[in-house]
Amino acid sequence: MKLSIPLSSYLISLPLLLRHHLASSCTVPTSLDAGGLSTDMVISKLEAIAAPYLFLPLADPYITALVAAESSIQFRLANLHGTNVYNVVAMYDDTALDIYGKQDYRLCSFTNSTDKRAHETVAAAYAFAYSAITGAPDCEADIRNIMDNVLELPMALLDNQVIPDTSTPWGLAKATIDQGYNFGETDGWNADGSLYNTYNS
């Protein structure tokens, strides 16, 4: 006897299967201690700068470098930068996907919500810093100074990630931002605006 399963049953079960896959495939995070940092240090630093995110002091030098470019390049770099940082932070959510529809580097199994917040906050700061200096190198000296001396998040931790360890905040940031800029090199975007003259002359 041949059983017939309605197509609707497959369509209903697909999101459940996808959710199960995303929930079961993840990386256990490496403690901040591995980089000489700590949850207490991160939380106290957030309180010291009176900001919800550690990366906010990095915004000024990045924006200063960004506005020096032509508008089409400003938009392109801001777009890449924003999606890069989002892609890193998305890996701390149980079900959120990156802009490519993936969760390759998702982290899970944090000891508690405070440790998770600290880990995510550090990852976002490294993501902002690395994406900023990759896209707008003119701000590199200022970004590194703020990371090393103000936020006390050593850029050397990211620089030393030849093969990024995505269980660490700095490794996750490096792997994700490299992926984003590599994609940007081949996605066909008219980044410098030159195609305007070709098709709108």
PDB file of C-alpha atoms in Angstrom:
ATOM      1  CA  MET A   1       0.000   0.000   0.000  1.00  0.00           C
ATOM      2  CA  LYS A   2       1.450   3.363  -1.039  1.00  0.00           C
ATOM      3  CA  LEU A   3       1.020   6.280   1.333  1.00  0.00           C
ATOM      4  CA  SER A   4       0.537   9.753  -0.060  1.00  0.00           C
ATOM      5  CA  ILE A   5       1.823  12.650   2.048  1.00  0.00           C
ATOM      6  CA  PRO A   6       0.357  16.039   1.156  1.00  0.00           C
ATOM      7  CA  LEU A   7       2.756  18.765   0.036  1.00  0.00           C
ATOM      8  CA  SER A   8       1.396  20.968   2.811  1.00  0.00           C
ATOM      9  CA  SER A   9       2.887  18.585   5.382  1.00  0.00           C
ATOM     10  CA  TYR A  10       6.359  19.156   3.962  1.00  0.00           C
ATOM     11  CA  LEU A  11       5.855  22.927   3.885  1.00  0.00           C
ATOM     12  CA  ILE A  12       4.696  22.961   7.490  1.00  0.00           C
ATOM     13  CA  SER A  13       7.583  20.802   8.705  1.00  0.00           C
ATOM     14  CA  LEU A  14      10.329  22.653   6.800  1.00  0.00           C
ATOM     15  CA  PRO A  15      10.592  25.622   9.205  1.00  0.00           C
ATOM     16  CA  LEU A  16      10.645  23.187  12.140  1.00  0.00           C
ATOM     17  CA  LEU A  17      13.456  21.182  10.587  1.00  0.00           C
ATOM     18  CA  LEU A  18      15.404  24.361   9.805  1.00  0.00           C
ATOM     19  CA  ARG A  19      14.956  25.632  13.352  1.00  0.00           C
ATOM     20  CA  HIS A  20      16.141  22.281  14.732  1.00  0.00           C
ATOM     21  CA  HIS A  21      19.208  22.378  12.480  1.00  0.00           C
ATOM     22  CA  LEU A  22      20.099  25.904  13.566  1.00  0.00           C
ATOM     23  CA  ALA A  23      19.581  25.036  17.218  1.00  0.00           C
ATOM     24  CA  SER A  24      21.746  21.933  17.038  1.00  0.00           C
ATOM     25  CA  SER A  25      24.730  23.316  15.083  1.00  0.00           C
ATOM     26  CA  CYS A  26      26.763  25.791  17.065  1.00  0.00           C
ATOM     27  CA  THR A  27      30.152  26.467  18.606  1.00  0.00           C
ATOM     28  CA  VAL A  28      30.877  26.547  22.316  1.00  0.00           C
ATOM     29  CA  PRO A  29      32.464  29.941  23.058  1.00  0.00           C
ATOM     30  CA  THR A  30      35.976  30.345  24.392  1.00  0.00           C
ATOM     31  CA  SER A  31      36.100  32.351  27.611  1.00  0.00           C
ATOM     32  CA  LEU A  32      37.220  35.978  27.482  1.00  0.00           C
ATOM     33  CA  ASP A  33      39.973  34.914  29.884  1.00  0.00           C
ATOM     34  CA  ALA A  34      41.818  33.466  26.876  1.00  0.00           C
ATOM     35  CA  GLY A  35      42.537  37.020  25.754  1.00  0.00           C
ATOM     36  CA  GLY A  36      43.306  38.389  29.195  1.00  0.00           C
ATOM     37  CA  LEU A  37      39.829  39.913  29.452  1.00  0.00           C
ATOM     38  CA  SER A  38      36.918  39.199  31.777  1.00  0.00           C
ATOM     39  CA  THR A  39      33.174  39.657  31.983  1.00  0.00           C
ATOM     40  CA  ASP A  40      33.557  42.014  34.953  1.00  0.00           C
ATOM     41  CA  MET A  41      36.051  44.158  33.044  1.00  0.00           C
ATOM     42  CA  VAL A  42      33.732  44.451  30.039  1.00  0.00           C
ATOM     43  CA  ILE A  43      30.677  45.347  32.109  1.00  0.00           C
ATOM     44  CA  SER A  44      32.622  47.932  34.123  1.00  0.00           C
ATOM     45  CA  LYS A  45      33.988  49.439  30.897  1.00  0.00           C
ATOM     46  CA  LEU A  46      30.436  49.782  29.564  1.00  0.00           C
ATOM     47  CA  GLU A  47      29.470  51.600  32.748  1.00  0.00           C
ATOM     48  CA  ALA A  48      32.549  53.840  32.516  1.00  0.00           C
ATOM     49  CA  ILE A  49      31.761  55.070  29.005  1.00  0.00           C
ATOM     50  CA  ALA A  50      28.027  55.241  29.864  1.00  0.00           C
ATOM     51  CA  ALA A  51      27.062  53.610  26.583  1.00  0.00           C
ATOM     52  CA  PRO A  52      25.111  50.497  25.632  1.00  0.00           C
ATOM     53  CA  TYR A  53      27.870  49.330  23.271  1.00  0.00           C
ATOM     54  CA  LEU A  54      31.634  49.374  23.605  1.00  0.00           C
ATOM     55  CA  PHE A  55      32.124  50.255  19.945  1.00  0.00           C
ATOM     56  CA  LEU A  56      30.451  53.691  20.150  1.00  0.00           C
ATOM     57  CA  PRO A  57      33.738  55.584  20.832  1.00  0.00           C
ATOM     58  CA  LEU A  58      35.018  54.101  17.554  1.00  0.00           C
ATOM     59  CA  ALA A  59      32.296  55.754  15.498  1.00  0.00           C
ATOM     60  CA  ASP A  60      33.785  59.259  15.352  1.00  0.00           C
ATOM     61  CA  PRO A  61      37.115  58.424  13.642  1.00  0.00           C
ATOM     62  CA  TYR A  62      35.348  56.024  11.268  1.00  0.00           C
ATOM     63  CA  ILE A  63      32.722  58.572  10.229  1.00  0.00           C
ATOM     64  CA  THR A  64      35.424  61.244   9.828  1.00  0.00           C
ATOM     65  CA  ALA A  65      37.309  58.988   7.410  1.00  0.00           C
ATOM     66  CA  LEU A  66      34.105  57.950   5.650  1.00  0.00           C
ATOM     67  CA  VAL A  67      32.845  61.449   4.842  1.00  0.00           C
ATOM     68  CA  ALA A  68      36.103  62.266   3.086  1.00  0.00           C
ATOM     69  CA  ALA A  69      35.113  59.877   0.282  1.00  0.00           C
ATOM     70  CA  GLU A  70      32.692  60.521  -2.572  1.00  0.00           C
ATOM     71  CA  SER A  71      29.041  59.854  -1.773  1.00  0.00           C
ATOM     72  CA  SER A  72      28.764  56.617  -3.759  1.00  0.00           C
ATOM     73  CA  ILE A  73      31.792  55.217  -1.929  1.00  0.00           C
ATOM     74  CA  GLN A  74      30.473  56.456   1.423  1.00  0.00           C
ATOM     75  CA  PHE A  75      27.234  54.558   0.861  1.00  0.00           C
ATOM     76  CA  ARG A  76      29.033  51.422  -0.243  1.00  0.00           C
ATOM     77  CA  LEU A  77      31.414  51.368   2.723  1.00  0.00           C
ATOM     78  CA  ALA A  78      28.667  52.187   5.216  1.00  0.00           C
ATOM     79  CA  ASN A  79      26.551  49.376   3.779  1.00  0.00           C
ATOM     80  CA  LEU A  80      29.367  46.839   4.014  1.00  0.00           C
ATOM     81  CA  HIS A  81      30.312  48.016   7.485  1.00  0.00           C
ATOM     82  CA  GLY A  82      26.792  47.804   8.858  1.00  0.00           C
ATOM     83  CA  THR A  83      26.112  44.358   7.454  1.00  0.00           C
ATOM     84  CA  ASN A  84      29.492  43.087   8.653  1.00  0.00           C
ATOM     85  CA  VAL A  85      28.844  44.128  12.256  1.00  0.00           C
ATOM     86  CA  TYR A  86      25.306  42.756  12.085  1.00  0.00           C
ATOM     87  CA  ASN A  87      26.608  39.416  10.814  1.00  0.00           C
ATOM     88  CA  VAL A  88      28.838  39.106  13.879  1.00  0.00           C
ATOM     89  CA  VAL A  89      26.132  40.015  16.394  1.00  0.00           C
ATOM     90  CA  ALA A  90      23.625  37.689  14.684  1.00  0.00           C
ATOM     91  CA  MET A  91      25.783  34.734  15.669  1.00  0.00           C
ATOM     92  CA  TYR A  92      24.795  35.274  19.298  1.00  0.00           C
ATOM     93  CA  ASP A  93      21.099  34.806  18.582  1.00  0.00           C
ATOM     94  CA  ASP A  94      19.418  31.401  18.650  1.00  0.00           C
ATOM     95  CA  THR A  95      17.661  31.787  15.315  1.00  0.00           C
ATOM     96  CA  ALA A  96      18.888  34.949  13.555  1.00  0.00           C
ATOM     97  CA  LEU A  97      20.678  34.456  10.240  1.00  0.00           C
ATOM     98  CA  ASP A  98      23.402  36.559   8.671  1.00  0.00           C
ATOM     99  CA  ILE A  99      22.668  38.450   5.455  1.00  0.00           C
ATOM    100  CA  TYR A 100      23.654  35.366   3.461  1.00  0.00           C
ATOM    101  CA  GLY A 101      20.948  33.330   5.218  1.00  0.00           C
ATOM    102  CA  LYS A 102      23.471  31.304   7.218  1.00  0.00           C
ATOM    103  CA  GLN A 103      24.611  30.742  10.783  1.00  0.00           C
ATOM    104  CA  ASP A 104      28.025  29.212  10.174  1.00  0.00           C
ATOM    105  CA  TYR A 105      29.619  30.663  13.296  1.00  0.00           C
ATOM    106  CA  ARG A 106      26.717  30.598  15.755  1.00  0.00           C
ATOM    107  CA  LEU A 107      27.766  30.512  19.414  1.00  0.00           C
ATOM    108  CA  CYS A 108      25.829  28.786  22.162  1.00  0.00           C
ATOM    109  CA  SER A 109      26.095  27.199  25.622  1.00  0.00           C
ATOM    110  CA  PHE A 110      27.055  30.328  27.555  1.00  0.00           C
ATOM    111  CA  THR A 111      27.272  29.877  31.308  1.00  0.00           C
ATOM    112  CA  ASN A 112      24.892  32.776  31.940  1.00  0.00           C
ATOM    113  CA  SER A 113      23.346  35.804  30.248  1.00  0.00           C
ATOM    114  CA  THR A 114      25.980  38.202  31.639  1.00  0.00           C
ATOM    115  CA  ASP A 115      28.842  36.197  30.120  1.00  0.00           C
ATOM    116  CA  LYS A 116      26.955  36.076  26.815  1.00  0.00           C
ATOM    117  CA  ARG A 117      26.406  39.841  26.851  1.00  0.00           C
ATOM    118  CA  ALA A 118      30.087  40.494  27.567  1.00  0.00           C
ATOM    119  CA  HIS A 119      31.240  38.081  24.837  1.00  0.00           C
ATOM    120  CA  GLU A 120      28.858  39.631  22.307  1.00  0.00           C
ATOM    121  CA  THR A 121      29.829  43.176  23.301  1.00  0.00           C
ATOM    122  CA  VAL A 122      33.521  42.440  22.795  1.00  0.00           C
ATOM    123  CA  ALA A 123      32.834  40.739  19.458  1.00  0.00           C
ATOM    124  CA  ALA A 124      30.845  43.751  18.239  1.00  0.00           C
ATOM    125  CA  ALA A 125      33.677  46.104  19.212  1.00  0.00           C
ATOM    126  CA  TYR A 126      36.280  44.030  17.361  1.00  0.00           C
ATOM    127  CA  ALA A 127      33.921  43.749  14.385  1.00  0.00           C
ATOM    128  CA  PHE A 128      33.390  47.508  14.270  1.00  0.00           C
ATOM    129  CA  ALA A 129      37.117  48.203  14.586  1.00  0.00           C
ATOM    130  CA  TYR A 130      38.307  45.668  12.026  1.00  0.00           C
ATOM    131  CA  SER A 131      35.578  46.498   9.515  1.00  0.00           C
ATOM    132  CA  ALA A 132      36.315  50.211   9.896  1.00  0.00           C
ATOM    133  CA  ILE A 133      40.046  49.964   9.269  1.00  0.00           C
ATOM    134  CA  THR A 134      39.556  47.481   6.423  1.00  0.00           C
ATOM    135  CA  GLY A 135      37.115  49.724   4.599  1.00  0.00           C
ATOM    136  CA  ALA A 136      38.567  53.115   5.576  1.00  0.00           C
ATOM    137  CA  PRO A 137      42.285  52.691   6.373  1.00  0.00           C
ATOM    138  CA  ASP A 138      42.722  56.413   7.127  1.00  0.00           C
ATOM    139  CA  CYS A 139      41.083  55.855  10.513  1.00  0.00           C
ATOM    140  CA  GLU A 140      43.313  52.933  11.487  1.00  0.00           C
ATOM    141  CA  ALA A 141      45.649  54.772  13.863  1.00  0.00           C
ATOM    142  CA  ASP A 142      42.769  56.334  15.785  1.00  0.00           C
ATOM    143  CA  ILE A 143      40.775  53.098  15.902  1.00  0.00           C
ATOM    144  CA  ARG A 144      43.747  51.127  17.189  1.00  0.00           C
ATOM    145  CA  ASN A 145      44.490  53.760  19.808  1.00  0.00           C
ATOM    146  CA  ILE A 146      40.921  53.664  21.133  1.00  0.00           C
ATOM    147  CA  MET A 147      40.783  49.869  21.140  1.00  0.00           C
ATOM    148  CA  ASP A 148      44.170  49.432  22.829  1.00  0.00           C
ATOM    149  CA  ASN A 149      44.204  52.334  25.260  1.00  0.00           C
ATOM    150  CA  VAL A 150      40.622  53.449  25.895  1.00  0.00           C
ATOM    151  CA  LEU A 151      38.550  50.283  25.625  1.00  0.00           C
ATOM    152  CA  GLU A 152      41.543  48.104  26.553  1.00  0.00           C
ATOM    153  CA  LEU A 153      40.662  45.526  23.916  1.00  0.00           C
ATOM    154  CA  PRO A 154      44.043  44.690  22.364  1.00  0.00           C
ATOM    155  CA  MET A 155      43.969  44.672  18.569  1.00  0.00           C
ATOM    156  CA  ALA A 156      46.845  42.191  18.749  1.00  0.00           C
ATOM    157  CA  LEU A 157      44.295  39.520  19.662  1.00  0.00           C
ATOM    158  CA  LEU A 158      42.662  40.002  16.260  1.00  0.00           C
ATOM    159  CA  ASP A 159      45.903  40.604  14.368  1.00  0.00           C
ATOM    160  CA  ASN A 160      47.259  37.243  15.560  1.00  0.00           C
ATOM    161  CA  GLN A 161      44.290  35.319  14.131  1.00  0.00           C
ATOM    162  CA  VAL A 162      45.958  33.868  11.019  1.00  0.00           C
ATOM    163  CA  ILE A 163      43.363  31.093  11.048  1.00  0.00           C
ATOM    164  CA  PRO A 164      40.505  32.729  12.979  1.00  0.00           C
ATOM    165  CA  ASP A 165      39.178  30.888  16.011  1.00  0.00           C
ATOM    166  CA  THR A 166      35.487  31.742  15.746  1.00  0.00           C
ATOM    167  CA  SER A 167      34.830  30.631  19.322  1.00  0.00           C
ATOM    168  CA  THR A 168      36.569  33.854  20.428  1.00  0.00           C
ATOM    169  CA  PRO A 169      35.099  37.335  19.911  1.00  0.00           C
ATOM    170  CA  TRP A 170      38.173  38.565  18.020  1.00  0.00           C
ATOM    171  CA  GLY A 171      38.381  35.455  15.840  1.00  0.00           C
ATOM    172  CA  LEU A 172      34.666  35.597  15.055  1.00  0.00           C
ATOM    173  CA  ALA A 173      35.026  39.248  14.079  1.00  0.00           C
ATOM    174  CA  LYS A 174      38.009  38.609  11.811  1.00  0.00           C
ATOM    175  CA  ALA A 175      36.467  35.618  10.027  1.00  0.00           C
ATOM    176  CA  THR A 176      33.136  37.366   9.495  1.00  0.00           C
ATOM    177  CA  ILE A 177      34.527  40.713   8.340  1.00  0.00           C
ATOM    178  CA  ASP A 178      36.987  39.029   5.948  1.00  0.00           C
ATOM    179  CA  GLN A 179      34.070  37.055   4.520  1.00  0.00           C
ATOM    180  CA  GLY A 180      32.041  40.229   4.093  1.00  0.00           C
ATOM    181  CA  TYR A 181      34.726  42.208   2.293  1.00  0.00           C
ATOM    182  CA  ASN A 182      35.676  39.225   0.124  1.00  0.00           C
ATOM    183  CA  PHE A 183      32.041  38.984  -0.953  1.00  0.00           C
ATOM    184  CA  GLY A 184      32.003  42.717  -1.619  1.00  0.00           C
ATOM    185  CA  GLU A 185      34.890  42.400  -4.080  1.00  0.00           C
ATOM    186  CA  THR A 186      32.889  40.166  -6.414  1.00  0.00           C
ATOM    187  CA  ASP A 187      29.225  41.078  -5.894  1.00  0.00           C
ATOM    188  CA  GLY A 188      29.067  43.421  -8.886  1.00  0.00           C
ATOM    189  CA  TRP A 189      28.163  46.544  -6.911  1.00  0.00           C
ATOM    190  CA  ASN A 190      29.032  49.786  -8.716  1.00  0.00           C
ATOM    191  CA  ALA A 191      31.112  50.814  -5.710  1.00  0.00           C
ATOM    192  CA  ASP A 192      32.930  53.802  -7.202  1.00  0.00           C
ATOM    193  CA  GLY A 193      30.010  55.079  -9.273  1.00  0.00           C
ATOM    194  CA  SER A 194      31.923  54.719 -12.536  1.00  0.00           C
ATOM    195  CA  LEU A 195      29.151  52.746 -14.266  1.00  0.00           C
ATOM    196  CA  TYR A 196      26.913  55.820 -14.035  1.00  0.00           C
ATOM    197  CA  ASN A 197      28.883  57.406 -16.886  1.00  0.00           C
ATOM    198  CA  THR A 198      28.643  54.227 -18.930  1.00  0.00           C
ATOM    199  CA  TYR A 199      24.881  53.733 -18.731  1.00  0.00           C
ATOM    200  CA  ASN A 200      23.633  57.268 -18.085  1.00  0.00           C
ATOM    201  CA  SER A 201      25.697  59.408 -20.453  1.00  0.00           C
TER     202      SER A 201
END
